[in-house]
Structures are given as structure tokens and as C-alpha cells.
Coordinates of C-alpha atoms in Angstrom, one line a residue:
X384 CA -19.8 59.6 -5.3
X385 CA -19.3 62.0 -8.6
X386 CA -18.3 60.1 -11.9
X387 CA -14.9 61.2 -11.7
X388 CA -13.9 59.8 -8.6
X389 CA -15.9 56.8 -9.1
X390 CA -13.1 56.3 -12.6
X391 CA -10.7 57.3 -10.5
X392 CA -11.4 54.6 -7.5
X393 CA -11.8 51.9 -9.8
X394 CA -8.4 52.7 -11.5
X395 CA -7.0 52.6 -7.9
X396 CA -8.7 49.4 -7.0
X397 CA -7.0 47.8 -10.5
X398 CA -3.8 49.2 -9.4
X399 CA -3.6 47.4 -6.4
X400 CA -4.9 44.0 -7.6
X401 CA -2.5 44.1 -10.1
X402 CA 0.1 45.2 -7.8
X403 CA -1.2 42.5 -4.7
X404 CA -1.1 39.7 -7.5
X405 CA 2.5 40.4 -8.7
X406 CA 4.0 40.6 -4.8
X407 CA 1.9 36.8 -4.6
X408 CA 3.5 35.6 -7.9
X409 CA 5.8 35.9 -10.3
X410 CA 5.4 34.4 -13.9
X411 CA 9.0 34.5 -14.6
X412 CA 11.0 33.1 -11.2
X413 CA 12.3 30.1 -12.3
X414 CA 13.6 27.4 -9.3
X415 CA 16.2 25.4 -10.0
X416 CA 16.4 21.7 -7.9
X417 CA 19.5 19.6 -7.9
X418 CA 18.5 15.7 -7.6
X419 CA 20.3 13.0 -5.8
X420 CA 18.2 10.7 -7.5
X421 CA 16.7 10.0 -10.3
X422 CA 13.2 9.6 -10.1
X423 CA 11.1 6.4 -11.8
X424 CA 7.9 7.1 -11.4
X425 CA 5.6 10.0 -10.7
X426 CA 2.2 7.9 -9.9
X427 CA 1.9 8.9 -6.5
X428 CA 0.1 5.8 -5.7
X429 CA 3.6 3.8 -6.6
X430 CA 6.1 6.3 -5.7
X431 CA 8.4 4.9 -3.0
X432 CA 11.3 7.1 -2.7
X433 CA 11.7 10.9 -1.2
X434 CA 12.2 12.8 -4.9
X435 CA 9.1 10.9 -6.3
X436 CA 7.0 11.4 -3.4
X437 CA 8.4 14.7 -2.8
X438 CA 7.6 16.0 -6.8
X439 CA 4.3 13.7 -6.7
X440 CA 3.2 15.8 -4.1
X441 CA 4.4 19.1 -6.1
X442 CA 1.8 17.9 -9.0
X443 CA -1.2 16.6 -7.0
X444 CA -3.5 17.8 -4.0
X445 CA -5.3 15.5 -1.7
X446 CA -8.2 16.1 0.2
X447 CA -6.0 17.6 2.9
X448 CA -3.1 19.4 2.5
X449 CA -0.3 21.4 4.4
X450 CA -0.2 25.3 4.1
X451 CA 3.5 27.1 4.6
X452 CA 3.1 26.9 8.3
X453 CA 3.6 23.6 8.9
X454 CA -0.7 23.6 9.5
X455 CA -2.8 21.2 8.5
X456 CA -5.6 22.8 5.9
X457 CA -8.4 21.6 3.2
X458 CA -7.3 20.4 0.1
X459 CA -9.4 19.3 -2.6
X460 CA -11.8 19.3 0.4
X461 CA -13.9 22.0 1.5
X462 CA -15.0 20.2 5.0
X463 CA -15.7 17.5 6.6
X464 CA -17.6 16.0 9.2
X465 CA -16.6 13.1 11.5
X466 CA -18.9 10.6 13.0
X467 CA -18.0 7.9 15.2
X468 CA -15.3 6.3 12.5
X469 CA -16.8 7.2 9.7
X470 CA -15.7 10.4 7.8
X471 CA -17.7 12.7 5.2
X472 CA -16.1 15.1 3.0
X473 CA -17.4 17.7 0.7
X474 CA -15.2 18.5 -2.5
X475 CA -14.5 22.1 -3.5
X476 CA -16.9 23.1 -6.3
X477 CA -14.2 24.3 -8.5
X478 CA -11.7 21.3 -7.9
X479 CA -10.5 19.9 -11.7
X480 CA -7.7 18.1 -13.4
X481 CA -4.8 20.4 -15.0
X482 CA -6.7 19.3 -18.7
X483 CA -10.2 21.0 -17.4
X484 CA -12.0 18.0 -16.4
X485 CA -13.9 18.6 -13.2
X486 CA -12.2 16.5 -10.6
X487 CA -15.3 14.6 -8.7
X488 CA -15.2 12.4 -5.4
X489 CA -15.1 9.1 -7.9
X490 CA -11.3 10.0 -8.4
X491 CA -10.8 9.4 -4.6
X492 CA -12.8 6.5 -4.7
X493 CA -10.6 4.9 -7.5
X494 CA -7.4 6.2 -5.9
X495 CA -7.6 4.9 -2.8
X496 CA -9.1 1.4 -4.5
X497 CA -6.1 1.0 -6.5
X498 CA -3.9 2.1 -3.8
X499 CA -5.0 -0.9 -1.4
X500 CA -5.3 -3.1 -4.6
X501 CA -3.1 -6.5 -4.3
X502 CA -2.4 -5.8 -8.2
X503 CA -0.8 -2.3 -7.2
X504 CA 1.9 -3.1 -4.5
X505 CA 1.6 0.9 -3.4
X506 CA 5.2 0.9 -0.8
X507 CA 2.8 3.2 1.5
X508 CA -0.5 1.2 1.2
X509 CA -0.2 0.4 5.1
X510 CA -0.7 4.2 5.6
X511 CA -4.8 3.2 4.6
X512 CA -4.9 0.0 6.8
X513 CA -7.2 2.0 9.0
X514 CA -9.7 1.8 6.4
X515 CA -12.5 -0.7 6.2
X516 CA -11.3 -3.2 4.9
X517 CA -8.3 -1.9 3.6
X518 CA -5.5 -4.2 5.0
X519 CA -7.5 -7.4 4.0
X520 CA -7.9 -6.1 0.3
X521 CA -3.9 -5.2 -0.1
X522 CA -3.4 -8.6 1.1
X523 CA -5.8 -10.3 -1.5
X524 CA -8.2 -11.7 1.0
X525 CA -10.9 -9.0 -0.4
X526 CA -12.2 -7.5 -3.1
X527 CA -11.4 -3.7 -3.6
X528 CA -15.5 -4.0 -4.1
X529 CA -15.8 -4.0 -0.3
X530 CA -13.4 -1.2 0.7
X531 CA -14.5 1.2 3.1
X532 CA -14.7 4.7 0.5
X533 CA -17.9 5.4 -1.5
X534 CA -18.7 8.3 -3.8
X535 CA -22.2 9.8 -2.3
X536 CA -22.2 12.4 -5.2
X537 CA -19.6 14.1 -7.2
X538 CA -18.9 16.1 -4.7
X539 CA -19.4 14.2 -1.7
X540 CA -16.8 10.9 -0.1
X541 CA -17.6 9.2 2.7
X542 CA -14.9 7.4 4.4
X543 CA -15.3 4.7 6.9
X544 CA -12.6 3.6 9.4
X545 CA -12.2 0.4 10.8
X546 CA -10.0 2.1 14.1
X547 CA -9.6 5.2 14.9
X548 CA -6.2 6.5 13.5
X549 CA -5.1 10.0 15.0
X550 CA -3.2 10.8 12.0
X551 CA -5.6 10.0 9.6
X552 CA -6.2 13.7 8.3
X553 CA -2.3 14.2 7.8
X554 CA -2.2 10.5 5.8
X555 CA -4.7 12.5 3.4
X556 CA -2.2 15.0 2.6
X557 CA 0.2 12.3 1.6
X558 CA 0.3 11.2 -2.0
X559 CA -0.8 7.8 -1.7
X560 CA -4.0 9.5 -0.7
X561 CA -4.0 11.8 -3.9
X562 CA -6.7 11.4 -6.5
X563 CA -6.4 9.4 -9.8
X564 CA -8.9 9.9 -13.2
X565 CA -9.9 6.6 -14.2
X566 CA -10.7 7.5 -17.7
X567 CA -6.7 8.5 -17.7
X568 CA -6.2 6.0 -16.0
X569 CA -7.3 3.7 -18.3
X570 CA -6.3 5.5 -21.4
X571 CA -2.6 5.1 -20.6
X572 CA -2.4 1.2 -21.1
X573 CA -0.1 0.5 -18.3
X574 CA 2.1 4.5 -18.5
X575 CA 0.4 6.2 -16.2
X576 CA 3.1 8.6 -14.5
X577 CA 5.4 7.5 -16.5
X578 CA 5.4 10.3 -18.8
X579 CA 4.6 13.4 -19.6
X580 CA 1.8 11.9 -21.8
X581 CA 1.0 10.0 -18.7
X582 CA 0.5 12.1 -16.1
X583 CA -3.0 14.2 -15.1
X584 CA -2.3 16.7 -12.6
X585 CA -4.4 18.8 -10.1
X586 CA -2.0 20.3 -8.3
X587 CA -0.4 23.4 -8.2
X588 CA 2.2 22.5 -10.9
X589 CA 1.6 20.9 -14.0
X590 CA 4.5 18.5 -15.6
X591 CA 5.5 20.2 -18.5
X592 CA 8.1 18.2 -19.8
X593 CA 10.3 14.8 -18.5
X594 CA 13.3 14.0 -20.4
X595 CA 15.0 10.7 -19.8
X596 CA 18.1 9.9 -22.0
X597 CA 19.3 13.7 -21.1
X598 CA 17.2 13.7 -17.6
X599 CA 15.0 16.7 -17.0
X600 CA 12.0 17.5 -15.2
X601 CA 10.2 20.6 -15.5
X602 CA 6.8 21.8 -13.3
X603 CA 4.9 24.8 -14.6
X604 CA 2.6 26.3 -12.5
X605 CA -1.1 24.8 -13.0
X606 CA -3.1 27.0 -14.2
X607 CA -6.3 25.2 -14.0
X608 CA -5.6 24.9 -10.3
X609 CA -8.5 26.6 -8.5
X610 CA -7.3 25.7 -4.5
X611 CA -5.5 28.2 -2.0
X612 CA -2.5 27.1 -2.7
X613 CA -1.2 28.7 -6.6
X614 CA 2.3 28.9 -6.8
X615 CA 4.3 31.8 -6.2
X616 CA 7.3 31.1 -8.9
X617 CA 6.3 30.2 -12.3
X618 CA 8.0 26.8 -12.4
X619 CA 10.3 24.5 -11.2
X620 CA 13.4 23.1 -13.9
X621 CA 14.3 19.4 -12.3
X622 CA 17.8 18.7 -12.9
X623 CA 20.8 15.1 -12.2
X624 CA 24.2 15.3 -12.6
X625 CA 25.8 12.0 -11.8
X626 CA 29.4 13.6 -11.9
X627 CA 28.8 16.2 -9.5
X628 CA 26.9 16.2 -6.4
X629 CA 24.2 18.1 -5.1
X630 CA 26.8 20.6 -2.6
X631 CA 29.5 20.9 -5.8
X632 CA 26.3 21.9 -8.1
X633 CA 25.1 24.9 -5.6
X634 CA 28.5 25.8 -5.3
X635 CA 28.9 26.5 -8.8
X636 CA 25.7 28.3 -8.9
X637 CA 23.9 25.6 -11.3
X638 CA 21.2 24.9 -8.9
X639 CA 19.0 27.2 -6.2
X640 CA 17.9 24.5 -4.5
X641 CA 19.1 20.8 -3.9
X642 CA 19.1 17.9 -0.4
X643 CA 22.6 17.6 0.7
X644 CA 24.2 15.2 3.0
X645 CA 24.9 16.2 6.6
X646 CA 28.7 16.2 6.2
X647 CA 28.2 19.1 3.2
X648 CA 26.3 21.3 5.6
X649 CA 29.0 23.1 7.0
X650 CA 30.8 24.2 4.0
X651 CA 28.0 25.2 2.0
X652 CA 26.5 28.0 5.1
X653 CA 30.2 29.1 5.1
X654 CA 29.8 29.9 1.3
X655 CA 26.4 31.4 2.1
X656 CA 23.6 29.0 1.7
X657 CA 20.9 28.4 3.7
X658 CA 19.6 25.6 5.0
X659 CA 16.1 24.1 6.0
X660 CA 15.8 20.6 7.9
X661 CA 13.8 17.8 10.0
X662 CA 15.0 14.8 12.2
X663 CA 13.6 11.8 10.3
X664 CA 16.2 9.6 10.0
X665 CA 17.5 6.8 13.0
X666 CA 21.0 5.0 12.5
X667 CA 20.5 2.1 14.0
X668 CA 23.2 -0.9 15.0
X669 CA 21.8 -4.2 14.3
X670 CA 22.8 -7.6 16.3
X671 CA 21.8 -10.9 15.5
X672 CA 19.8 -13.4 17.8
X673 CA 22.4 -16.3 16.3
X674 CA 24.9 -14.4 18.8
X675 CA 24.5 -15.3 22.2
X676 CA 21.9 -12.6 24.6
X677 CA 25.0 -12.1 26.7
X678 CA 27.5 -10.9 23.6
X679 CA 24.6 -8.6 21.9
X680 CA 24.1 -7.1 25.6
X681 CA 28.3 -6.2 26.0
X682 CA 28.6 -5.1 21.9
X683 CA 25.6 -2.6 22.4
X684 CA 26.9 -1.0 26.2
X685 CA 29.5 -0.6 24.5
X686 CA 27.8 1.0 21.7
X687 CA 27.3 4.0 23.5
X688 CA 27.3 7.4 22.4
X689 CA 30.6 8.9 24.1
X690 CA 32.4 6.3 21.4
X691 CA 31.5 7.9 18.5
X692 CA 30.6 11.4 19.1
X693 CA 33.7 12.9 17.5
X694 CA 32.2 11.4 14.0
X695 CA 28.8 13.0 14.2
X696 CA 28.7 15.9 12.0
X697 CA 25.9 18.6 11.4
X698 CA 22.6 17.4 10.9
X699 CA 23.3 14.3 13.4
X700 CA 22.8 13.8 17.2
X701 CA 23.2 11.2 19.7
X702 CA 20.1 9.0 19.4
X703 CA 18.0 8.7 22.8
X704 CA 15.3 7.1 20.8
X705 CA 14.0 4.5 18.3
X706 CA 11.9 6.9 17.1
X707 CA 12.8 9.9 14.5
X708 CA 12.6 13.8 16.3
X709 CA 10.1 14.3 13.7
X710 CA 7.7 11.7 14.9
X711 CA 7.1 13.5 17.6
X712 CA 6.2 10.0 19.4
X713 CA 7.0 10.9 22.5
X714 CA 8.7 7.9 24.1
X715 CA 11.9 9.5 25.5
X716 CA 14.5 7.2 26.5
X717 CA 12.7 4.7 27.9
X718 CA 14.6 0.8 27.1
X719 CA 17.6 2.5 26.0
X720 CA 20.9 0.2 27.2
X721 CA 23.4 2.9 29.0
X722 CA 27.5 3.3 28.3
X723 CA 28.9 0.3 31.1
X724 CA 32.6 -0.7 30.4
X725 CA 32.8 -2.8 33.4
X726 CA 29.9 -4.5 33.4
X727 CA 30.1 -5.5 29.1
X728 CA 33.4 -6.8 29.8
X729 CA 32.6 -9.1 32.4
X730 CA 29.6 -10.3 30.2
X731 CA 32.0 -11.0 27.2
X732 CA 34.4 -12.6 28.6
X733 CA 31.8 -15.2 30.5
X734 CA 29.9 -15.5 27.8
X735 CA 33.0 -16.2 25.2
X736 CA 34.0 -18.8 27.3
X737 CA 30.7 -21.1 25.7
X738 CA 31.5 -20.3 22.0
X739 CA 32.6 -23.2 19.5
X740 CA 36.5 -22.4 20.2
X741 CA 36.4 -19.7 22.4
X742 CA 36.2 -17.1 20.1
X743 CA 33.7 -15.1 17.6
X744 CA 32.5 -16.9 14.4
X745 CA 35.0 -16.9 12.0
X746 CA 32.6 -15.3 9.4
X747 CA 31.2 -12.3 11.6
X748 CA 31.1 -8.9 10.0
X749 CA 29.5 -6.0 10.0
X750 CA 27.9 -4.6 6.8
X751 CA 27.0 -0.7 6.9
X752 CA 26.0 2.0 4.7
X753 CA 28.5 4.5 4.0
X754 CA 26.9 7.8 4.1
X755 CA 29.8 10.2 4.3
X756 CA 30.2 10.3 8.3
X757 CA 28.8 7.0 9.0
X758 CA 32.5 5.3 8.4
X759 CA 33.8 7.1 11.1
X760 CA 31.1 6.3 13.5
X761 CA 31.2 2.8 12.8
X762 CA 35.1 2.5 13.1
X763 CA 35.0 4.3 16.5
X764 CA 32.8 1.9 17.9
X765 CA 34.5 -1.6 16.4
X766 CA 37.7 -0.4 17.7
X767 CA 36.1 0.3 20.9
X768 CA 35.0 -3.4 21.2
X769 CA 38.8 -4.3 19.5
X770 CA 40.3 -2.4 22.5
X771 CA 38.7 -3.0 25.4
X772 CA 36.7 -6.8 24.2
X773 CA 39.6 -8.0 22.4
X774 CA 36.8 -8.6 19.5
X775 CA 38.1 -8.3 15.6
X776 CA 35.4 -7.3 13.8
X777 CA 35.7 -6.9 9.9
X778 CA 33.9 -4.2 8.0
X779 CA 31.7 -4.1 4.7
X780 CA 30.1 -1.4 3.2
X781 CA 27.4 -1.8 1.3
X782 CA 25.8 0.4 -1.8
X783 CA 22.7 1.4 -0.6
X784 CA 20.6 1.4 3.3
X785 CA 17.5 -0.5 1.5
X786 CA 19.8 -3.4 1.3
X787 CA 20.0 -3.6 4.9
X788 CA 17.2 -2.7 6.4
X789 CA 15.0 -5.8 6.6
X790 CA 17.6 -6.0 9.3
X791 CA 15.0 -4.9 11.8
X792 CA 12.7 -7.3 11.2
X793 CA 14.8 -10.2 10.2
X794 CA 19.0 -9.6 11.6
X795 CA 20.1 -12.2 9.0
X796 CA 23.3 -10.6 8.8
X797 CA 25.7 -10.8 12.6
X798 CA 25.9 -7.3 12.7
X799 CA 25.0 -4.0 10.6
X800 CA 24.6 -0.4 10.7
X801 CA 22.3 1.8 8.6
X802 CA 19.7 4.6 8.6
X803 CA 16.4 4.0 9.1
X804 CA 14.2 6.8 7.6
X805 CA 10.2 8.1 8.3
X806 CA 8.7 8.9 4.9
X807 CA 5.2 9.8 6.5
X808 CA 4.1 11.3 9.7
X809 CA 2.6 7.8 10.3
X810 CA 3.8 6.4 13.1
X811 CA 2.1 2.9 12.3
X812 CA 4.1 3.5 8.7
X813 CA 7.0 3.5 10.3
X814 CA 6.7 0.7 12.9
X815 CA 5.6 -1.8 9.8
X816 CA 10.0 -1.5 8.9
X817 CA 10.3 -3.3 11.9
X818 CA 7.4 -5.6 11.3
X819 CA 4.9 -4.0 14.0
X820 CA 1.5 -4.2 13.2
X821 CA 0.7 -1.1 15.1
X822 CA -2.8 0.5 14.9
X823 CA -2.7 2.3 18.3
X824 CA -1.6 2.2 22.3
X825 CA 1.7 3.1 24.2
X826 CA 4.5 3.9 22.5
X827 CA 6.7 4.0 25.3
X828 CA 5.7 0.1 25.3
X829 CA 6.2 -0.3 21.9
X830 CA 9.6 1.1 22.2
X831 CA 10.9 -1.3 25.1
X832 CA 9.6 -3.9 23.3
X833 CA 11.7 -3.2 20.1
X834 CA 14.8 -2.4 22.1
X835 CA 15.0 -5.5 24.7
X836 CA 17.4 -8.2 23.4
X837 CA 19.2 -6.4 21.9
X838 CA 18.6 -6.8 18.7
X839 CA 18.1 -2.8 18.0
X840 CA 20.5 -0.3 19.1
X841 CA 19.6 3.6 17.8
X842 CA 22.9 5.0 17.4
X843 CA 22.2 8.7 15.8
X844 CA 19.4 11.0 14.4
X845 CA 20.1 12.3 11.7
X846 CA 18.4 15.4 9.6
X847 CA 17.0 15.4 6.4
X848 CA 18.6 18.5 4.9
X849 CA 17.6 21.0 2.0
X850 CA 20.4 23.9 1.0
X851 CA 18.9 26.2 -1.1
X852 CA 20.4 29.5 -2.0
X853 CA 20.0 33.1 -0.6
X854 CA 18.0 34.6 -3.0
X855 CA 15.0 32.1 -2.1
X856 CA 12.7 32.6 0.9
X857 CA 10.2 30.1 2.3
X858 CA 11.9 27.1 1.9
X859 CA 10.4 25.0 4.3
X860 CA 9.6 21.5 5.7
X861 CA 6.1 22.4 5.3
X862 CA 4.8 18.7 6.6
X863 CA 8.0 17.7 8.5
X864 CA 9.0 15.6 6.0
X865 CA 8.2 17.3 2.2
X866 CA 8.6 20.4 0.8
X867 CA 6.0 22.3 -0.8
X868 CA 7.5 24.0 -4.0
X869 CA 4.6 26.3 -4.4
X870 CA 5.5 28.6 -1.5
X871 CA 9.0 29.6 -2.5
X872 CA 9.6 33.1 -3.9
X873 CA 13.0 34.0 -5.9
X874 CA 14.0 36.9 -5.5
X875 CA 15.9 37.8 -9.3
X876 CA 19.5 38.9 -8.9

């Protein structure tokens, strides 16, 4: 090739990288997130709810990780190899911290230590029971010492099992799985991610700044990260506003991007948002054993779902299962309790017969969480059982669904009705709310089993909902649970 064209090539070859890296990113698209919530902490080890795992997982990349497909990919990991239960992965050469310090497979090793340690009390430590050792040491039978991870090298982490758990691979993408720099670690005297000061990244974002008398979050894009994931806006500005909610703040154009509530849905694609979303979420009615087999049995046939369809409203079905749509856990109807007005009546009015007085406890009521819809629902069907039981049944609400959900485990209230919500893609994570100590077998079993005397009635599913606004493309459940903020492009008006 002559000189000239050889310039002339290159020029062209500097054209389109230049042009190809633009289309991939864009320095100045700014996303805008509406919060619900404020978050408390952003040490992925300790964050419990869905906006701190959700922006934990924005600043830190585990050894797995999720691409904008939904498909499971490397991480921090290059490979891995899997023998019998033992797994062996080898780190990406490149991998570092967002402050330059290569990131080595002695962060995992401390991470998932402290992350089964008794001392921590991680909410989603369960999701590492399957490691040797693991359950025993978040108890504070063991030693972290004698957990099942070791550091071969710096670049190499072998991981041993103690049964084989299917969705081991996606628990790695979640951020109790995400690595943690001792040295940091140590050098934040009891902060760490609880500050910007506080936090080490090695993510695609970096956390810029945190402000918490006026609250404010914002991500930059990390650029120290060396994976395959860089981020295709330039940041992400985290915003609260306890006087408006998340629908009223995209509606004013104050926010691209925000979760909504299922009852908002409708109005805001009639203004032109669009929506992403993933089943994760059960209602559940809950009946104590302290009333009689034979009254829990009429209540929940007559709990069915022809009572209080009219109050479902986008983002919510009929439930046919105890188990989320997003689960994917495949144990279809089976122990469900079918609609029977005939039948429940006869039951209730034999079985009233035997109460103190002939009547229901003076003291019975059900407590619910008031979501927006969830009033209707639960008037529908207590005036069901008014109408065709002759049972007066007082409501409560109550302020938030964590107040009631030991309910599954325990029923210590008579009656009560609140969401029940998968935060992983564990299944075992999700069983442990109703105090299963799954590690593997039939769910179908398992589901029979939770739904006879019932105790347990799945009422609706209901979605997990993110509105975002038209000038944003891939927005997208990536994991069926999360959203990964480094895929969205924003398109500039």
C-alpha cells in the first residue's frame, strides 16, 4: 500500500473508533432516578432493601454478572472450572478497585468471610449457606477460619460447596457475593459504605458524591473499570422527595427514571412513559393456627380469587402460586384451596358451633399493608365472609409489610394480609421467610406443604415496576429482579 493511502486508512480507522465509541457512550447523558426510599447503607454485604441492593450492585461487580439480555456472563471472573462441588475461578488480569488498586482473589475471600460472619448479620447471608461451612459460621458455631473459599493466588479462588446449589452462579452476581478491600475495609473504623469516604468501588460507577441532610446520590461512570460492562451514560443523579411521589415526580419531568406502584401504572403510559417489570412479589392472606382447622379452611375458600378481582390493578394477577412468576419454580397450582361457597359455609357454621360463645374472638382482626390497591382487595373479601359467613371482621392497616411478615413463619396475629417479595433469584432465599431450610428437592412438595392448614393463602402476584421516560432505551430487568444502570442510553432532547 502507497504512503498516502496508508495516512489516509489510518485516518479512516480513527474516524470510526471515535465514531463506534461515541454511539457506545456518551460522557454527557445524565439519568435521573426518583427514590421511594431512602437508602442507609451502600455495603453490599449489609444492604437489605431493593434501592441499596439495587445501587450496590450499580457500584460493584462480582465474579458473575448479568449482561443486558437477561444472560448470565463473567464478571470479575474470567472462567471457571467446576469439579464435583468444588469451584475454581480465575480473575480477570486487569480487574481493580475504582482508586487503582489491583483487585486480587483475597477480596473475595474477605467478602464472603465477612458476609457469613456472626459479627456481620448480612440479611442475604443464607444465599452462601451452600458453602462449606457457611451456615455453621453465620450461626457462630465456626470460625470464619474454616469457611469453604481460599485464595490460590491473586488471581485464582477456589470455592468449595457443601451441596450442590443450581443457582449458585446467579448468587455470585448478587451483591452479597461482591468483593470487599480489607485494607479499606479496615481503614474506615466502622464507615465502610457509609459514605462517600467510605465506599471503594469496582464497578461500572463510582460514587461521586452522597448527601444526607439535603439527600443525594450521584454515580459517575468508573473509569478505572476495565470489565465488558462500561457504562453507556456518564452518570446517574440519585434523588427523594418525601412530598411527592415517584409517578407525580415523572410527571413533572423531574426524574427519567423512578419504581412506581402498580395503581400509578396506568396513568403514567397514558402520559407517555414506559414501563419495564418482573412478578416478584406474592400477597399472601395469613390465618392463625389459634383458629380452629375447620374456620381457616371456610375463610380461605372463600378467599378466592373471583372476590376480589375487581381491585386488582396493573401490575397484579390472580395468584395460582406461593411462588413469585419470577422464580420460575415451577410448581403450578398444586395445594392451592379452590372458590366453594357451599361447602365453607357448612364448615363455619359446624365449626362455630364449638367456639367460647358461639361466636369469633372478640379481639380478631385483620392487620394489612396498605399498598394503594390492596384496601380494596382486602375489603372485598371480609365482606365476602360478612355476607355470606355472618363473620365481622375489623380492619387495621399497618405502616410497612416488614411488620408483618414473620407471619409466615410465626401467624401470631388471627389474620393478615401483605406482600411477600423475592429479592434474589434464590429460591432457598426465599423459602428461609417462611422458615424453610431448603437446600434442594421438589418444589411442588414444598409448596403443598406450605399451603396445607391453611395457614397460607397466595392471594395476588404482583410486579415490580420501573417507569422510566421515553427518551431512555434499555431499561431493563436485567437479572429479573435488578436493574443494571450501565446499559441505559438517553437520548438528549
Amino acid at each position: 500500500m502507497k504512503p498516502f493511502l496508508k495516512v489516509i486508512s489510518l485516518f479512516l480507522i480513527c474516524i470510526f473508533l471515535l465514531t463506534a465509541t461515541a454511539c457506545s457512550s456518551n460522557d454527557d447523558a445524565y439519568i435521573y432516578f426518583q427514590l421511594d426510599e431512602v437508602p442507609k447503607t451502600l455495603d453490599p454485604q449489609t444492604a437489605k432493601t431493593d434501592i441499596e441492593l439495587l445501587i450496590s450492585q450499580n457500584l460493584y461487580e462480582g465474579l458473575m454478572r448479568y449482561n443486558e439480555k437477561g444472560e448470565l456472563q463473567h464478571g470479575v471472573a474470567k472462567s471457571y472450572e467446576k469439579q464435583g462441588l468444588t469451584y475454581t475461578f480465575t480473575l480477570r488480569d486487569n480487574a481493580k478497585w475504582k482508586n487503582g488498586d489491583k483487585l486480587t482473589a483475597h477480596d473475595f475471600v474477605f467478602a464472603f468471610k465477612r458476609a457469613l460472619s456472626f459479627d456481620t448479620q448480612a440479611p442475604y447471608a443464607s444465599l452462601l449457606y451452600c458453602i462449606k461451612n457457611g451456615k455453621e459460621i453465620a450461626s457462630g458455631d465456626l470460625v470464619n477460619i474454616d469457611l469453604g473459599v481460599t485464595a490460590v493466588n491473586d488471581k485464582t479462588l477456589k470455592i468449595e460447596l457443601v451441596y450442590d446449589e443450581p443457582d449458585f452462579l446467579k448468587i455470585l452476581a448478587h451483591p452479597i457475593s461482591m468483593p470487599c478491600n480489607e485494607e479499606f475495609f479496615v481503614s474506615c473504623k466502622g464507615k465502610y459504605g457509609l459514605d462517600t469516604d467510605f465506599t471503594l468501588s469496582n464497578g461500572s460507577y463510582r460514587l461521586a458524591k452522597w448527601g444526607k441532610e439535603i439527600f443525594g446520590i450521584r454515580l459517575y461512570r468508573n473509569k478505572e473499570y476495565t470489565g465488558d460492562f462500561y457504562a453507556k451514560n456518564g452518570a446517574v443523579f440519585i434523588s427523594y422527595n418525601k412530598d411527592l411521589t415517584a409517578a407525580e415526580t415523572l410527571k413533572q419531568n423531574d426524574a427519567d427514571i423512578a419504581f412506581i406502584s402498580s395503581n400509578e401504572i396506568d396513568t403514567l403510559t397514558q402520559n407517555g412513559f414506559k414501563t419495564a417489570e418482573t412478578q416478584n412479589t406474592v400477597w399472601f392472606l395469613t390465618l392463625s393456627p389459634s383458629l380452629p382447622e375447620a374456620i381457616r379452611k371456610s375463610f380461605a375458600m372463600l378467599a378466592g380469587g373471583q372476590v376480589y378481582a375487581s381491585a386488582l390493578t396493573s401490575g397484579t394477577t390472580l395468584a395460582n402460586s406461593v411462588f413469585p412468576p419470577a422464580l420460575n419454580a415451577g410448581a403450578g397450582a398444586s395445594g392451592m384451596i379452590t372458590y366453594n361457597l357451599d361447602s365453607a359455609k357448612s364448615l363455619y357454621l359446624s365449626a362455630i358451633k364449638h367456639l367460647p360463645d358461639k361466636k369469633l374472638p372478640e379481639d380478631l382482626k385483620l392487620y394489612y399493608y396498605d399498598s394503594g390497591f390492596s384496601k380494596n382487595m382486602v375489603t372485598s373479601i371480609v365482606g365476602h365472609w360478612q355476607h355470606h359467613l355472618g363473620a365481622y371482621i375489623n380492619i387495621e392497616a399497618v405502616s410497612s409489610p416488614q411488620l408483618l411478615e414473620s407471619q409466615l413463619k410465626e401467624q401470631s396475629y388471627y389474620m393478615a394480609i401483605f406482600p411477600v417479595s423475592a429479592n434474589s433469584v434464590s429460591v432457598g432465599e426465599y423459602l428461609t421467610k417462611f422458615g424453610v431450610n431448603y437446600t434442594n428437592g421438589d418444589l411442588t412438595a414444598q409448596q403443598i406443604s406450605l399451603l396445607s392448614g391453611y395457614n397460607r393463602i397466595p392471594l395476588a402476584f404482583e410486579s415490580k415496576t420501573i417507569a422510566f421516560s421515553e427518551n431512555l432505551s434499555n431499561v431493563k430487568m436485567v437479572n429479573g429482579l435488578s436493574i443494571d444502570m450501565s446499559f441505559i442510553v438517553k437520548e438528549e432532547d
